[in-house]
mmCIF file of N, CA, C and O in Angstrom:
data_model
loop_
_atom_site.group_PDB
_atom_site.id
_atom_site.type_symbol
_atom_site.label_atom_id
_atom_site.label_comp_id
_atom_site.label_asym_id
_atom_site.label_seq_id
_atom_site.Cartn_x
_atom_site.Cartn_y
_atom_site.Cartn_z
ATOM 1 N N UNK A 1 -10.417 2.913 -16.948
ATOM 2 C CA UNK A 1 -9.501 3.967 -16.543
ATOM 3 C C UNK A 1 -9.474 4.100 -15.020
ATOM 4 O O UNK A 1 -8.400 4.155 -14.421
ATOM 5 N N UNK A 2 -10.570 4.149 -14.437
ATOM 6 C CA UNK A 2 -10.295 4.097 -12.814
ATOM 7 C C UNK A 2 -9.465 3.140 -12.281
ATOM 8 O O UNK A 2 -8.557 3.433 -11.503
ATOM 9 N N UNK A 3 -9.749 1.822 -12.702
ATOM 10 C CA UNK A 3 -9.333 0.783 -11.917
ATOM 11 C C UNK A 3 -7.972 0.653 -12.475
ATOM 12 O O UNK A 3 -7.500 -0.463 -12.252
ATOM 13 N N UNK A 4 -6.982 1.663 -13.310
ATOM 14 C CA UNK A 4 -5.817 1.666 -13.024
ATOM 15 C C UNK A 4 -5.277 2.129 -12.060
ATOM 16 O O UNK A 4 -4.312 1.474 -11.666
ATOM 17 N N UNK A 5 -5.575 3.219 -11.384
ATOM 18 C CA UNK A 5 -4.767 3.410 -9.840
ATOM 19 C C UNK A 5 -5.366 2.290 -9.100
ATOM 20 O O UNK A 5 -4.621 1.973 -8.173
ATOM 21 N N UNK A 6 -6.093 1.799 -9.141
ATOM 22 C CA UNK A 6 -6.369 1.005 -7.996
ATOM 23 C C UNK A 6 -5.691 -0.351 -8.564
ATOM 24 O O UNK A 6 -4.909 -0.569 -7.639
ATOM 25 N N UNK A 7 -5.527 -1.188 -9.299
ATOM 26 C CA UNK A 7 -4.816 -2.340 -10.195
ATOM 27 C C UNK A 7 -3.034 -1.866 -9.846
ATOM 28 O O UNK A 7 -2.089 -2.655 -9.858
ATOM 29 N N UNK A 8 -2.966 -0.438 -9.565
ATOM 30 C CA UNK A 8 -0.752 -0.222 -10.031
ATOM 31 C C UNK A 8 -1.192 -0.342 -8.505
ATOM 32 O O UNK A 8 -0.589 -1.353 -8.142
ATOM 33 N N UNK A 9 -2.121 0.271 -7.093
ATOM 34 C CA UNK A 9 -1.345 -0.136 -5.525
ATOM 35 C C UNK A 9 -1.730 -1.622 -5.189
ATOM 36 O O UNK A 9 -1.433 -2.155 -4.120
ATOM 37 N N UNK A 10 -2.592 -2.395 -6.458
ATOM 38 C CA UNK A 10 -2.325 -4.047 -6.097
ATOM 39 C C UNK A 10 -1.351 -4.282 -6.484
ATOM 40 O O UNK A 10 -0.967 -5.274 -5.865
ATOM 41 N N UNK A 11 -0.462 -3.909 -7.340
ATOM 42 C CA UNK A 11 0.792 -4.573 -7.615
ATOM 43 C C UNK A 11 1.841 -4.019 -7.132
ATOM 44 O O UNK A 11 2.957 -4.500 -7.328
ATOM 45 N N UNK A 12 1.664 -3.052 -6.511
ATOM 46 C CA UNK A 12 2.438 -2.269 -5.027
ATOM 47 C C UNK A 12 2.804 -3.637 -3.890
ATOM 48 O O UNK A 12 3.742 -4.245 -3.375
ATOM 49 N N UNK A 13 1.561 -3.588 -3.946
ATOM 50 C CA UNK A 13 1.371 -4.050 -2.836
ATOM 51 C C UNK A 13 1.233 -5.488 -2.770
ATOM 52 O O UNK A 13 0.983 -6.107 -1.736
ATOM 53 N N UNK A 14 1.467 -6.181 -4.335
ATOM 54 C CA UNK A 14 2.158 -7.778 -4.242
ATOM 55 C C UNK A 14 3.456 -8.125 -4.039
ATOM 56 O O UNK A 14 3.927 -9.197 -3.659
ATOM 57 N N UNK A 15 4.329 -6.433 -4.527
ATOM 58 C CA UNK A 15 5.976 -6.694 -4.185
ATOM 59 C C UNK A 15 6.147 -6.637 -2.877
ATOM 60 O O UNK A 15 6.966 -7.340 -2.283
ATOM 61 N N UNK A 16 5.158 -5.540 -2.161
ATOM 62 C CA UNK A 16 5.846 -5.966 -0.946
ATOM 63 C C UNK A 16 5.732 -6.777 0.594
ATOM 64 O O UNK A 16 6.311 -6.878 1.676
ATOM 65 N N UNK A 17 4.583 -7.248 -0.142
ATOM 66 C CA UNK A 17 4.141 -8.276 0.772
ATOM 67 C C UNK A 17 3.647 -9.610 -0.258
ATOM 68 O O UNK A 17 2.734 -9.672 -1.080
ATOM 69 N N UNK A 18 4.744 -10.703 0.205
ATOM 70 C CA UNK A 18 4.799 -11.981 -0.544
ATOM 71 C C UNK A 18 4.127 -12.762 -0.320
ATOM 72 O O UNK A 18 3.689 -13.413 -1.269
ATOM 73 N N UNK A 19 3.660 -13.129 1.191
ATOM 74 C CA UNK A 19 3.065 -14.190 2.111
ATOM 75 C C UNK A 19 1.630 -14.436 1.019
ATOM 76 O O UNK A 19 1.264 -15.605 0.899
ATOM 77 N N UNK A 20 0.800 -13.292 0.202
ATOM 78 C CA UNK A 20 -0.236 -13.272 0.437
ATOM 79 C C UNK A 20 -0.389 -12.689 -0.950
ATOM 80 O O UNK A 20 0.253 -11.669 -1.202
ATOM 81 N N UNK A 21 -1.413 -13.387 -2.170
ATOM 82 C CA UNK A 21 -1.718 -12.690 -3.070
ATOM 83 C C UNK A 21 -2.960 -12.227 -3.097
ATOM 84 O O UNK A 21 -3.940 -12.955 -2.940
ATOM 85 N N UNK A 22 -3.037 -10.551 -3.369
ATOM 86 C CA UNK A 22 -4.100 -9.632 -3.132
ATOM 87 C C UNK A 22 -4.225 -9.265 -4.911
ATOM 88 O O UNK A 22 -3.389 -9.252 -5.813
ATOM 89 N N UNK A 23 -5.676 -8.998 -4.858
ATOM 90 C CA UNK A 23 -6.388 -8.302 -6.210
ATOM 91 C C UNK A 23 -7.759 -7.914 -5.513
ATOM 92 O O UNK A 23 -8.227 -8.240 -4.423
ATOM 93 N N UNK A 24 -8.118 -7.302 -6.277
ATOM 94 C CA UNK A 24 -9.137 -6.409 -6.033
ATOM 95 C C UNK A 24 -10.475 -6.769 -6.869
ATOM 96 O O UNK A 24 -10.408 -7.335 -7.960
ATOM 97 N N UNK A 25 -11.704 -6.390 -6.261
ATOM 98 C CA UNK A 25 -13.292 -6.516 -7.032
ATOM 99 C C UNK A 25 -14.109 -5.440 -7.230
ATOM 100 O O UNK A 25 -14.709 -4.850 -6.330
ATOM 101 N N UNK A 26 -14.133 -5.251 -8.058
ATOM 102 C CA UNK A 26 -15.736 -4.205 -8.313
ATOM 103 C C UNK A 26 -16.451 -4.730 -8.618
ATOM 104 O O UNK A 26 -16.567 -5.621 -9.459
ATOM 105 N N UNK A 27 -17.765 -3.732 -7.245
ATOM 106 C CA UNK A 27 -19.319 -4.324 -7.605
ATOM 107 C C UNK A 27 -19.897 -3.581 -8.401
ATOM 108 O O UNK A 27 -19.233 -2.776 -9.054
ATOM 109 N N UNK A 28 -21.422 -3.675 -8.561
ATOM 110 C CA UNK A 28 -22.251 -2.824 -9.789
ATOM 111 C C UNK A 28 -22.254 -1.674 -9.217
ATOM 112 O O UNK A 28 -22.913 -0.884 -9.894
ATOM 113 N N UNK A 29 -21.736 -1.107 -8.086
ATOM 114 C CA UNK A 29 -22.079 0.443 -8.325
ATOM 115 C C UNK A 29 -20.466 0.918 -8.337
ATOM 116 O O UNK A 29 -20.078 2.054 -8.069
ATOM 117 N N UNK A 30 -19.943 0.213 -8.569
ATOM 118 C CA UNK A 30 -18.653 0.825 -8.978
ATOM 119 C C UNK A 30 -17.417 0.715 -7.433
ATOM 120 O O UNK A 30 -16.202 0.911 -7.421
ATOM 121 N N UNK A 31 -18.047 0.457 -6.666
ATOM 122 C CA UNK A 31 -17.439 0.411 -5.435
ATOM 123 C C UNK A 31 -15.886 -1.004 -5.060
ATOM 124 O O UNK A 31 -16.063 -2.204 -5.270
ATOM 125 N N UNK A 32 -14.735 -0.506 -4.592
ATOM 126 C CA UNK A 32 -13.987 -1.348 -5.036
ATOM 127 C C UNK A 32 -13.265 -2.564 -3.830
ATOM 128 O O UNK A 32 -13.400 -2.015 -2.736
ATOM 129 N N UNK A 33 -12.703 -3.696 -3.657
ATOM 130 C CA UNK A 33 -12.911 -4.224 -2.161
ATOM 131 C C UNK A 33 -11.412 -5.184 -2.583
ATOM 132 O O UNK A 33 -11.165 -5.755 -3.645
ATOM 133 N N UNK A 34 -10.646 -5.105 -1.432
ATOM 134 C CA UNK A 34 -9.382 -6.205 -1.300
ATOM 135 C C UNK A 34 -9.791 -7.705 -1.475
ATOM 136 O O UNK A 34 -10.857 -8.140 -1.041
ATOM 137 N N UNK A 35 -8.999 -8.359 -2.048
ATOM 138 C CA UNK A 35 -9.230 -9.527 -1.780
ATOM 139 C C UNK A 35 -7.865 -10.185 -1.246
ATOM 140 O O UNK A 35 -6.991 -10.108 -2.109
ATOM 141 N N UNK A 36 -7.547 -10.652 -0.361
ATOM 142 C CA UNK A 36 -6.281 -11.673 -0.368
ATOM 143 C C UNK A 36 -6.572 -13.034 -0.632
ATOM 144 O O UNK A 36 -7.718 -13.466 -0.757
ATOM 145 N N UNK A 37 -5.147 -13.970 -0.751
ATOM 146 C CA UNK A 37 -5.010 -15.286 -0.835
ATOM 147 C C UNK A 37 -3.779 -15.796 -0.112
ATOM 148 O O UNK A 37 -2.652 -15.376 -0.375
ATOM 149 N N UNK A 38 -4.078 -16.884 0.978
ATOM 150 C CA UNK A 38 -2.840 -17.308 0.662
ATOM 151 C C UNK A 38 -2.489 -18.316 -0.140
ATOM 152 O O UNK A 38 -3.317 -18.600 -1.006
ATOM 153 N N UNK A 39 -1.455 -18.970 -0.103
ATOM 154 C CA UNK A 39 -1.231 -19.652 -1.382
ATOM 155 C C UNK A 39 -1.743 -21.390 -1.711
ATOM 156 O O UNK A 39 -1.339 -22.353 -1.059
ATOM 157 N N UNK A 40 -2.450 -21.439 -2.563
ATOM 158 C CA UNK A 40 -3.105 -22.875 -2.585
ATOM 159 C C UNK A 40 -4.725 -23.022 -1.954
ATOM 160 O O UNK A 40 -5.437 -24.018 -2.085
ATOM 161 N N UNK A 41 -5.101 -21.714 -1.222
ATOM 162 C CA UNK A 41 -6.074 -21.249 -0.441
ATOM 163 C C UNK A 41 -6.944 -20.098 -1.203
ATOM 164 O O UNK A 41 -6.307 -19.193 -1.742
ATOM 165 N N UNK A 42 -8.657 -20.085 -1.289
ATOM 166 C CA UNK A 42 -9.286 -19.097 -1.809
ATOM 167 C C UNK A 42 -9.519 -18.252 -1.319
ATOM 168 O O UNK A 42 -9.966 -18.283 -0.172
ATOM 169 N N UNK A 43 -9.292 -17.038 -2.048
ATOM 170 C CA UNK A 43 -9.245 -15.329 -2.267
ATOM 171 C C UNK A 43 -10.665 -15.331 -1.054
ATOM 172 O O UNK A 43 -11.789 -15.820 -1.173
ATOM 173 N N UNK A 44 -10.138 -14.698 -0.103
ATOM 174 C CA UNK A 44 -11.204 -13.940 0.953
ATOM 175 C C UNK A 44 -11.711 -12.086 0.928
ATOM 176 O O UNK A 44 -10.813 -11.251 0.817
ATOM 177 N N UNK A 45 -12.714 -11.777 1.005
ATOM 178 C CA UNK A 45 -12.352 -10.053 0.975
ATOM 179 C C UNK A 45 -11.643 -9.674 2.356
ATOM 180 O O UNK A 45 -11.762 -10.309 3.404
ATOM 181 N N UNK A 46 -11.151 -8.926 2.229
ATOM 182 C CA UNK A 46 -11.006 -8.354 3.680
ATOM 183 C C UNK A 46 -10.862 -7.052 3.720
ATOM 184 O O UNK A 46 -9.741 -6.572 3.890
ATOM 185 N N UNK A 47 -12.028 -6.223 3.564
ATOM 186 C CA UNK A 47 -12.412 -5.333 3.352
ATOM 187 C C UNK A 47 -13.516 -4.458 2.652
ATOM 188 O O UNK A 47 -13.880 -4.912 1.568
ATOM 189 N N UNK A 48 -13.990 -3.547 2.971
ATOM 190 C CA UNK A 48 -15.321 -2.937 2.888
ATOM 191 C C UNK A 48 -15.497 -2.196 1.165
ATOM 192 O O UNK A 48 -14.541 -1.940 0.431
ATOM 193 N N UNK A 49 -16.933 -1.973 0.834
ATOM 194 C CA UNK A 49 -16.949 -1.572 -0.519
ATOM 195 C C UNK A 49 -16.104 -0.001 -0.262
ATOM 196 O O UNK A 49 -16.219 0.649 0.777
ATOM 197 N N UNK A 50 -15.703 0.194 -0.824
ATOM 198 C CA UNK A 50 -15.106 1.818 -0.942
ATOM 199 C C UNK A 50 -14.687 2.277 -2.286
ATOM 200 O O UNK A 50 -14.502 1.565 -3.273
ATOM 201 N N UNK A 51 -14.564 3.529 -2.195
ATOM 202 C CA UNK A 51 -14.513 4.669 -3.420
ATOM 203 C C UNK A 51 -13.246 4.378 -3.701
ATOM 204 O O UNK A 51 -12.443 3.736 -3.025
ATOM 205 N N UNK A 52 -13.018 5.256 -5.492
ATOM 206 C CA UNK A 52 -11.384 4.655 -5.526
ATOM 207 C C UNK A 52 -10.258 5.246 -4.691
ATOM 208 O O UNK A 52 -9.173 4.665 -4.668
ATOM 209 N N UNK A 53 -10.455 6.378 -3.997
ATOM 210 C CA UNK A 53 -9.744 6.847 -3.216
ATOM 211 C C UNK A 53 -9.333 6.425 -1.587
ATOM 212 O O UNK A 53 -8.157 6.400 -1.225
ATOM 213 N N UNK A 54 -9.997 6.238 -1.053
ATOM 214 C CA UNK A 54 -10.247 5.090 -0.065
ATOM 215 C C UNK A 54 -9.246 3.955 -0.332
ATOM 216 O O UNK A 54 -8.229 4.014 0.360
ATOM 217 N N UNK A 55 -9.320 3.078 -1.076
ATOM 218 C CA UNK A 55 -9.501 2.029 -1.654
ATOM 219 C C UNK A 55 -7.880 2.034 -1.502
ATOM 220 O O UNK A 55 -7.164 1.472 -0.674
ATOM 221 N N UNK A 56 -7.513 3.015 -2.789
ATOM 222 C CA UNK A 56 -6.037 3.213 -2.835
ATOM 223 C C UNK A 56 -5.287 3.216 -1.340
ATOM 224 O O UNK A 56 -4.383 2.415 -1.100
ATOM 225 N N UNK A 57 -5.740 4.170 -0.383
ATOM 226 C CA UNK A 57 -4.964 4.783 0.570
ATOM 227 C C UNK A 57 -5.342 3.571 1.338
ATOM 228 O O UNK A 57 -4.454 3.273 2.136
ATOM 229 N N UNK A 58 -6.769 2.454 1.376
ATOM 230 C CA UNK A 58 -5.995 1.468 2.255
ATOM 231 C C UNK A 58 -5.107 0.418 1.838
ATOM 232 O O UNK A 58 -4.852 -0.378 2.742
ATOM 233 N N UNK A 59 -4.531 0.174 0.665
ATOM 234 C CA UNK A 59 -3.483 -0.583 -0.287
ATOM 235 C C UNK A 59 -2.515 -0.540 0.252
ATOM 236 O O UNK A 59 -1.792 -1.433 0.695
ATOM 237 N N UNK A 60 -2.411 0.837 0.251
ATOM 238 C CA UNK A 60 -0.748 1.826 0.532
ATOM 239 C C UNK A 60 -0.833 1.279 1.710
ATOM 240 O O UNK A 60 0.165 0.618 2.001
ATOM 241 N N UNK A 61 -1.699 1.311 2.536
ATOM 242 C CA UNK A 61 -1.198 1.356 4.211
ATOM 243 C C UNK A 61 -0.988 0.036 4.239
ATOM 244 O O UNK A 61 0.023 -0.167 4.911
ATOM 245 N N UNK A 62 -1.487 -1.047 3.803
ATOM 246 C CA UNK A 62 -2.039 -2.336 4.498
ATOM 247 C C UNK A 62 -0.351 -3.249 3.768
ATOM 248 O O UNK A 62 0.135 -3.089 2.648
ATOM 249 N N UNK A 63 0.208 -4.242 5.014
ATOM 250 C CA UNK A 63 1.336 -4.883 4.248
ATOM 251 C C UNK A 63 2.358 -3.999 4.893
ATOM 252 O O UNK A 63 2.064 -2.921 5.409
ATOM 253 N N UNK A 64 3.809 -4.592 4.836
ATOM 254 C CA UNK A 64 4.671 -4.339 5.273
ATOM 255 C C UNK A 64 4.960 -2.965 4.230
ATOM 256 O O UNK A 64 4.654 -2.952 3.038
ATOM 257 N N UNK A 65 5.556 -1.939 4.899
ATOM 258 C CA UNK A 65 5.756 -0.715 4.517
ATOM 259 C C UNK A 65 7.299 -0.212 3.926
ATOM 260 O O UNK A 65 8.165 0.003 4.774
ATOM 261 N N UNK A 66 7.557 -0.071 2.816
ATOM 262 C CA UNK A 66 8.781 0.025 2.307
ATOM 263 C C UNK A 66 9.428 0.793 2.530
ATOM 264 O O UNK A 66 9.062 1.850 2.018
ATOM 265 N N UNK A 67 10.979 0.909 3.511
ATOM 266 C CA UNK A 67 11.332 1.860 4.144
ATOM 267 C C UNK A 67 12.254 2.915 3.043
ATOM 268 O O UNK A 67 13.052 2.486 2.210
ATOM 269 N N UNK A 68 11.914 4.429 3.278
ATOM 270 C CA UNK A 68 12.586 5.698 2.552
ATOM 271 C C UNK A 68 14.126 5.289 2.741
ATOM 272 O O UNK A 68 14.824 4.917 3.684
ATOM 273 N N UNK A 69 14.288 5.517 1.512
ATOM 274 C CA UNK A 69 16.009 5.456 1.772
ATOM 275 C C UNK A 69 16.580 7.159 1.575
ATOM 276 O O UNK A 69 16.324 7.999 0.713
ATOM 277 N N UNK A 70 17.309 7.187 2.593
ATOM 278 C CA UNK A 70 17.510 8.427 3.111
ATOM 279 C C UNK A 70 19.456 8.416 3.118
ATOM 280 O O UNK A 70 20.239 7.646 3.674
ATOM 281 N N UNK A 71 19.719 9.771 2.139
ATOM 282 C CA UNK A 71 20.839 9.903 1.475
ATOM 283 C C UNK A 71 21.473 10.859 3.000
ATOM 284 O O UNK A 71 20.679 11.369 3.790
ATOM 285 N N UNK A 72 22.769 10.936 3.151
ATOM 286 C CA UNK A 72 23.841 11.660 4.264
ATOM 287 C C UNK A 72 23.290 12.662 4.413
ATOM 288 O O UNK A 72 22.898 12.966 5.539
ATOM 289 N N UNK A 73 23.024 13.742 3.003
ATOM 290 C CA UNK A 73 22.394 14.933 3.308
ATOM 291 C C UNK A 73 21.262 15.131 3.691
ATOM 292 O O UNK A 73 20.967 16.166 4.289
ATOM 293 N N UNK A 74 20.342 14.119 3.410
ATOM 294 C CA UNK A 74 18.853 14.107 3.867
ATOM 295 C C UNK A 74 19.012 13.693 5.932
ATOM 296 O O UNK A 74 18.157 13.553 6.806
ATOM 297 N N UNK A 75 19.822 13.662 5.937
ATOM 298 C CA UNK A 75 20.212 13.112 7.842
ATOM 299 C C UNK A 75 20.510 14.049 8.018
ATOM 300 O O UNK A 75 19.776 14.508 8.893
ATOM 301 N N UNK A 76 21.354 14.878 7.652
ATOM 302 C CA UNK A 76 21.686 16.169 8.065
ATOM 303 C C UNK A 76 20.781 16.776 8.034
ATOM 304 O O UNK A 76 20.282 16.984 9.140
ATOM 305 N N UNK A 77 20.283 17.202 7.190
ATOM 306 C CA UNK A 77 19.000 18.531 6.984
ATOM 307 C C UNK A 77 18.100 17.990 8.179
ATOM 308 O O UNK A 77 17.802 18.772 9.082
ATOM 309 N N UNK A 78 17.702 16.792 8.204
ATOM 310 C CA UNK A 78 16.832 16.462 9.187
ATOM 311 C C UNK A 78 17.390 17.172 10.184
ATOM 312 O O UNK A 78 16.930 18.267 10.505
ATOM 313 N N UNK A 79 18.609 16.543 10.881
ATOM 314 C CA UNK A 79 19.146 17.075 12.099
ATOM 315 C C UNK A 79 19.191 18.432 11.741
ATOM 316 O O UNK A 79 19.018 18.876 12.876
ATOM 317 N N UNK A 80 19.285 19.373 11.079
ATOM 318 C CA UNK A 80 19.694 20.349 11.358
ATOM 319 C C UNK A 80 17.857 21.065 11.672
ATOM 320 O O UNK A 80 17.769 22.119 12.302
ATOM 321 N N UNK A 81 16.733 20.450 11.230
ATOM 322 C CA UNK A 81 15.880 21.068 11.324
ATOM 323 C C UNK A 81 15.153 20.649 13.085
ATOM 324 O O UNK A 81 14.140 21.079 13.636
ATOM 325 N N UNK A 82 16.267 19.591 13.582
ATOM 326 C CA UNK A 82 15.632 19.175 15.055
ATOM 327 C C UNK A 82 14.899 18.320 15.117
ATOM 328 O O UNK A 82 14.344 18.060 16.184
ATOM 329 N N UNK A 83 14.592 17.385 13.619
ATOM 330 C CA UNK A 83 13.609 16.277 13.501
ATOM 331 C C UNK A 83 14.438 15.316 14.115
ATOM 332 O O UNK A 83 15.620 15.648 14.202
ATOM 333 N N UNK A 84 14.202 14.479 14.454
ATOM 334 C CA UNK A 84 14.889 12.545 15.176
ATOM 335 C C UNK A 84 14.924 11.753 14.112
ATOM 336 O O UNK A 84 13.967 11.518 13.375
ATOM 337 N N UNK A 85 16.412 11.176 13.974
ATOM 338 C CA UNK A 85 16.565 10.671 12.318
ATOM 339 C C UNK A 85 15.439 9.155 12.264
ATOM 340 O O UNK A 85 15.584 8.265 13.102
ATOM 341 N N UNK A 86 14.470 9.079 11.277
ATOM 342 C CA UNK A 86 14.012 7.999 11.108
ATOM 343 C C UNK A 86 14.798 6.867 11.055
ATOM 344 O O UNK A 86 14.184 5.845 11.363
ATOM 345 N N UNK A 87 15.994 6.715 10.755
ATOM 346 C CA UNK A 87 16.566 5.178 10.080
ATOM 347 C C UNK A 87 17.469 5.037 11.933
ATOM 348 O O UNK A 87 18.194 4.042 11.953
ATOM 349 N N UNK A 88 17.481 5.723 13.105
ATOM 350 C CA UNK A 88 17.664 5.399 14.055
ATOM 351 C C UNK A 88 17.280 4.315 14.999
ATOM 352 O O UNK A 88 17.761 4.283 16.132
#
């Protein structure tokens, strides 16, 4: 059961970064670690034992970042609140 959030941001995070296939390891104390590959080449860690929370939030970050798609009204409201439109 844990290692489903951490297993759905590896497969996050195989759509959006292609170059490189990533999965993940747990050791005996439960602690969880990246692995990448590139292709034809063996799985390296690149990264430290960490909790599943950790773990997740460096998934999410790591890899090209999938940009918000942001509807007319969501530009407006922005502007109207004085924020600087992201998709600028």
């Amino acid at each position: 059961m844990r290692s489903t959030k951490a297993s759905a941001a590896i497969a996050r995070l195989n759509t959006r970064d292609t170059a490189y296939r990533y999965s993940l390891g747990i050791n005996a104390a439960g602690l969880f670690y990246l692995l990448r590959a590139e292709p034809g080449a063996r799985a390296e860690k690149v990264s430290t034992d960490l909790p599943l929370d950790e773990f997740v939030q460096l998934v999410n970050a790591t890899g090209p970042q999938k940009k918000v798609k942001m509807s007319k009204y969501d530009v407006a409201f922005e502007k109207q609140l004085g924020k600087p439109n992201p998709q600028e």
